[in-house]
CSV table of C-alpha atoms in Angstrom, one decimal:
chain,number,residue,atom,x,y,z
A,108,UNK,CA,24.9,-22.8,2.8
A,109,UNK,CA,22.5,-19.9,2.6
A,110,UNK,CA,23.8,-16.3,2.0
A,111,UNK,CA,21.7,-13.8,4.0
A,112,UNK,CA,21.5,-10.1,3.5
A,113,UNK,CA,20.2,-7.7,6.2
A,114,UNK,CA,16.9,-6.3,5.2
A,115,UNK,CA,15.9,-4.3,8.3
A,116,UNK,CA,14.8,-4.6,11.9
A,117,UNK,CA,11.4,-5.9,13.1
A,118,UNK,CA,8.9,-3.4,14.3
A,119,UNK,CA,9.5,-4.2,18.0
A,120,UNK,CA,13.3,-3.9,17.5
A,121,UNK,CA,14.0,-7.4,18.9
A,122,UNK,CA,14.8,-9.2,15.7
A,123,UNK,CA,16.9,-8.6,12.6
A,124,UNK,CA,15.1,-9.3,9.2
A,125,UNK,CA,17.4,-11.2,6.8
A,126,UNK,CA,16.7,-12.2,3.2
A,127,UNK,CA,18.3,-15.1,1.4
A,128,UNK,CA,19.2,-15.2,-2.4
A,129,UNK,CA,15.8,-16.6,-3.2
A,130,UNK,CA,14.0,-13.7,-1.5
A,131,UNK,CA,12.9,-15.8,1.5
A,132,UNK,CA,12.8,-13.8,4.7
A,133,UNK,CA,14.4,-15.0,8.0
A,134,UNK,CA,14.6,-13.5,11.4
A,135,UNK,CA,17.4,-13.4,14.0
A,136,UNK,CA,16.9,-12.6,17.7
A,137,UNK,CA,18.9,-9.6,18.9
A,138,UNK,CA,20.1,-11.1,22.1
A,139,UNK,CA,23.2,-10.9,24.3
A,140,UNK,CA,25.1,-13.5,22.3
A,141,UNK,CA,24.6,-11.5,19.0
A,142,UNK,CA,25.7,-8.3,20.7
A,143,UNK,CA,28.8,-10.0,22.1
A,144,UNK,CA,29.6,-11.4,18.6
A,145,UNK,CA,29.3,-8.0,17.0
A,146,UNK,CA,31.6,-6.4,19.7
A,147,UNK,CA,34.1,-9.2,19.1
A,148,UNK,CA,34.2,-8.6,15.3
A,149,UNK,CA,34.6,-4.9,15.8
A,150,UNK,CA,37.4,-5.4,18.3
A,151,UNK,CA,39.2,-7.8,15.9
A,152,UNK,CA,38.8,-5.5,12.8
A,153,UNK,CA,39.5,-2.3,14.6
A,154,UNK,CA,36.1,-0.8,13.8
A,155,UNK,CA,35.1,2.1,15.9
A,156,UNK,CA,31.5,3.3,16.7
A,157,UNK,CA,32.2,6.8,15.5
A,158,UNK,CA,29.6,8.9,13.5
A,159,UNK,CA,30.1,9.3,9.8
A,160,UNK,CA,31.2,12.8,8.6
A,161,UNK,CA,28.0,13.8,7.0
A,162,UNK,CA,25.4,16.6,7.0
A,163,UNK,CA,22.7,13.9,7.6
A,164,UNK,CA,22.3,11.4,10.4
A,165,UNK,CA,22.3,7.7,9.6
A,166,UNK,CA,18.6,7.5,10.4
A,167,UNK,CA,17.9,10.3,8.0
A,168,UNK,CA,20.0,8.7,5.3
A,169,UNK,CA,18.1,5.5,5.6
A,170,UNK,CA,14.7,7.3,5.7
A,171,UNK,CA,15.4,9.1,2.4
A,172,UNK,CA,16.6,5.9,0.7
A,173,UNK,CA,13.6,4.0,1.9
A,174,UNK,CA,11.4,6.8,0.4
A,175,UNK,CA,12.9,6.1,-3.0
A,176,UNK,CA,16.0,8.3,-3.3
A,177,UNK,CA,19.2,6.9,-4.8
A,178,UNK,CA,22.4,6.7,-2.7
A,179,UNK,CA,24.0,9.2,-5.0
A,180,UNK,CA,21.3,11.8,-4.5
A,181,UNK,CA,21.4,11.3,-0.7
A,182,UNK,CA,25.2,11.5,-0.7
A,183,UNK,CA,25.0,14.9,-2.5
A,184,UNK,CA,22.5,16.2,0.1
A,185,UNK,CA,24.7,14.8,2.9
A,186,UNK,CA,27.8,16.4,1.4
A,187,UNK,CA,29.7,13.1,1.3
A,188,UNK,CA,30.3,10.3,-1.1
A,189,UNK,CA,28.0,7.4,-1.9
A,190,UNK,CA,30.7,5.0,-0.9
A,191,UNK,CA,30.8,6.4,2.6
A,192,UNK,CA,27.1,6.2,3.2
A,193,UNK,CA,26.7,2.7,1.7
A,194,UNK,CA,27.0,0.9,5.1
A,195,UNK,CA,23.9,2.7,6.2
A,196,UNK,CA,22.2,2.5,2.8
A,197,UNK,CA,22.8,-1.1,2.0
A,198,UNK,CA,20.3,-2.6,4.5
A,199,UNK,CA,17.5,-0.3,3.2
A,200,UNK,CA,18.4,-1.1,-0.5
A,201,UNK,CA,18.2,-4.8,0.4
A,202,UNK,CA,14.8,-4.2,1.9
A,203,UNK,CA,13.6,-2.4,-1.2
A,204,UNK,CA,14.9,-5.2,-3.4
A,205,UNK,CA,13.2,-7.8,-1.3
A,206,UNK,CA,9.8,-6.0,-1.6
A,207,UNK,CA,10.3,-5.5,-5.3
A,208,UNK,CA,11.1,-9.3,-5.7
A,209,UNK,CA,8.0,-10.2,-3.6
A,210,UNK,CA,5.6,-8.0,-5.5
A,211,UNK,CA,5.1,-10.2,-8.6
A,212,UNK,CA,3.7,-12.9,-6.3
A,213,UNK,CA,1.0,-10.5,-5.0
A,214,UNK,CA,-2.6,-10.4,-6.2
A,215,UNK,CA,-3.3,-8.3,-9.3
A,216,UNK,CA,-6.7,-6.7,-10.2
A,217,UNK,CA,-8.8,-8.9,-12.4
A,218,UNK,CA,-9.4,-7.7,-16.0
A,219,UNK,CA,-12.7,-5.9,-16.2
A,220,UNK,CA,-13.9,-8.2,-18.9
A,221,UNK,CA,-13.1,-11.3,-16.8
A,222,UNK,CA,-15.7,-10.4,-14.2
A,223,UNK,CA,-15.5,-12.8,-11.2
A,224,UNK,CA,-12.8,-14.9,-12.8
A,225,UNK,CA,-10.0,-16.7,-11.0
A,226,UNK,CA,-7.4,-14.7,-9.1
A,227,UNK,CA,-4.1,-14.0,-10.7
A,228,UNK,CA,-0.8,-12.8,-9.5
A,229,UNK,CA,0.9,-9.6,-10.8
A,230,UNK,CA,3.7,-11.7,-12.2
A,231,UNK,CA,1.3,-13.9,-14.2
A,232,UNK,CA,-0.6,-10.9,-15.5
A,233,UNK,CA,2.7,-9.2,-16.7
A,234,UNK,CA,4.1,-12.4,-18.2
A,235,UNK,CA,0.9,-13.0,-20.2
A,236,UNK,CA,0.8,-9.4,-21.5
A,237,UNK,CA,4.5,-9.2,-22.5
A,238,UNK,CA,4.6,-12.6,-24.1
A,239,UNK,CA,1.6,-11.6,-26.2
A,240,UNK,CA,3.9,-8.8,-27.5
A,241,UNK,CA,6.9,-11.2,-27.9
A,242,UNK,CA,8.8,-9.6,-24.9
A,243,UNK,CA,10.6,-11.6,-22.2
A,244,UNK,CA,9.2,-10.9,-18.8
A,245,UNK,CA,12.6,-10.8,-17.2
A,246,UNK,CA,13.4,-7.5,-19.1
A,247,UNK,CA,11.1,-5.6,-16.7
A,248,UNK,CA,13.1,-3.5,-14.2
A,249,UNK,CA,11.3,-3.6,-10.8
A,250,UNK,CA,11.8,-1.1,-7.9
A,251,UNK,CA,10.0,-0.3,-4.7
A,252,UNK,CA,10.1,2.2,-1.9
A,253,UNK,CA,8.0,3.1,1.1
A,254,UNK,CA,5.3,5.7,0.8
A,255,UNK,CA,4.1,8.1,3.5
A,256,UNK,CA,0.7,6.2,3.8
A,257,UNK,CA,2.5,2.9,4.8
A,258,UNK,CA,2.0,1.2,1.4
A,259,UNK,CA,4.9,0.6,-0.9
A,260,UNK,CA,5.3,2.3,-4.3
A,261,UNK,CA,6.1,-0.3,-6.9
A,262,UNK,CA,7.4,0.6,-10.4
A,263,UNK,CA,8.1,-1.6,-13.4
A,264,UNK,CA,10.1,-0.1,-16.3
A,265,UNK,CA,9.4,-2.0,-19.6
A,266,UNK,CA,9.8,-1.7,-23.3
A,267,UNK,CA,7.4,-3.6,-25.6
A,268,UNK,CA,7.7,-2.3,-29.1
A,269,UNK,CA,6.0,1.0,-29.4
A,270,UNK,CA,4.8,0.8,-25.8
A,271,UNK,CA,7.6,1.9,-23.4
A,272,UNK,CA,7.2,3.4,-20.0
A,273,UNK,CA,7.2,3.0,-16.2
A,274,UNK,CA,4.2,1.3,-14.7
A,275,UNK,CA,3.3,2.5,-11.2
A,276,UNK,CA,1.5,0.4,-8.6
A,277,UNK,CA,0.6,0.8,-4.9
A,278,UNK,CA,1.6,-2.4,-3.1
A,279,UNK,CA,-0.1,-3.3,0.1
A,280,UNK,CA,2.4,-5.7,1.7
A,281,UNK,CA,0.2,-7.0,4.6
A,282,UNK,CA,-2.7,-7.6,2.2
A,283,UNK,CA,-0.4,-8.9,-0.5
A,284,UNK,CA,-2.1,-7.1,-3.4
A,285,UNK,CA,-1.3,-4.3,-5.9
A,286,UNK,CA,-3.4,-1.5,-7.4
A,287,UNK,CA,-2.5,0.0,-10.8
A,288,UNK,CA,-2.0,3.8,-10.6
A,289,UNK,CA,-1.3,4.8,-14.2
A,290,UNK,CA,-2.1,3.7,-17.7
A,291,UNK,CA,1.3,2.0,-18.1
A,292,UNK,CA,0.4,-0.2,-15.1
A,293,UNK,CA,-3.0,-1.0,-16.5
A,294,UNK,CA,-1.5,-1.8,-19.9
A,295,UNK,CA,1.1,-4.0,-18.3
A,296,UNK,CA,-1.5,-6.2,-16.6
A,297,UNK,CA,-3.6,-6.2,-19.7
A,298,UNK,CA,-6.4,-4.1,-18.4
A,299,UNK,CA,-6.1,-0.9,-20.3
A,300,UNK,CA,-9.4,-0.1,-22.2
A,301,UNK,CA,-9.0,0.4,-25.9
A,302,UNK,CA,-8.7,4.1,-26.8
A,303,UNK,CA,-11.7,5.4,-28.8
A,304,UNK,CA,-11.3,5.6,-32.5
A,305,UNK,CA,-12.5,8.4,-34.8
A,306,UNK,CA,-15.6,6.3,-35.5
A,307,UNK,CA,-16.5,5.6,-31.9
A,308,UNK,CA,-15.3,8.8,-30.2
A,309,UNK,CA,-18.2,11.1,-29.1
């Protein structure tokens, strides 16, 4: 039996977006039967549709978390506790986790020295680079949040000996590709040009 987590609502507002434990996305029509089921659950559990005591509206809470803030930071701004805003934050956190889990399967830029070589995924590029430095790929801490331009910001925290940092990528979800945005990202996919030495520096 699959366990599904709410990841958000479709753009037209007619379907719920659900993600299973393997990161596969499913949809559920928001129809009269679903609304009736929700009302029944609320009636049985005594849940009331009352607004949360907060300086921020639920929509604002979700927008800030989708933009990369932590529940703790948003709770402080809302003058409430992180626990009280989690019912609103959890679907957005699940959406962010789903995007971060999907990103390694996206297309990564080819190494400059490979020319028109075969395409590779971000996960393949990162795995190759880290294993070359005797680091397990599953030690990377991935995170994602929505940017103002519609793309997703993707970060990868890593530690590989003397090289430790946070790689930043822009993730185009519809196009399913990433673009490295700092040297840590270029290093993590094995495409950072060698720094000039004293002999070669101009």
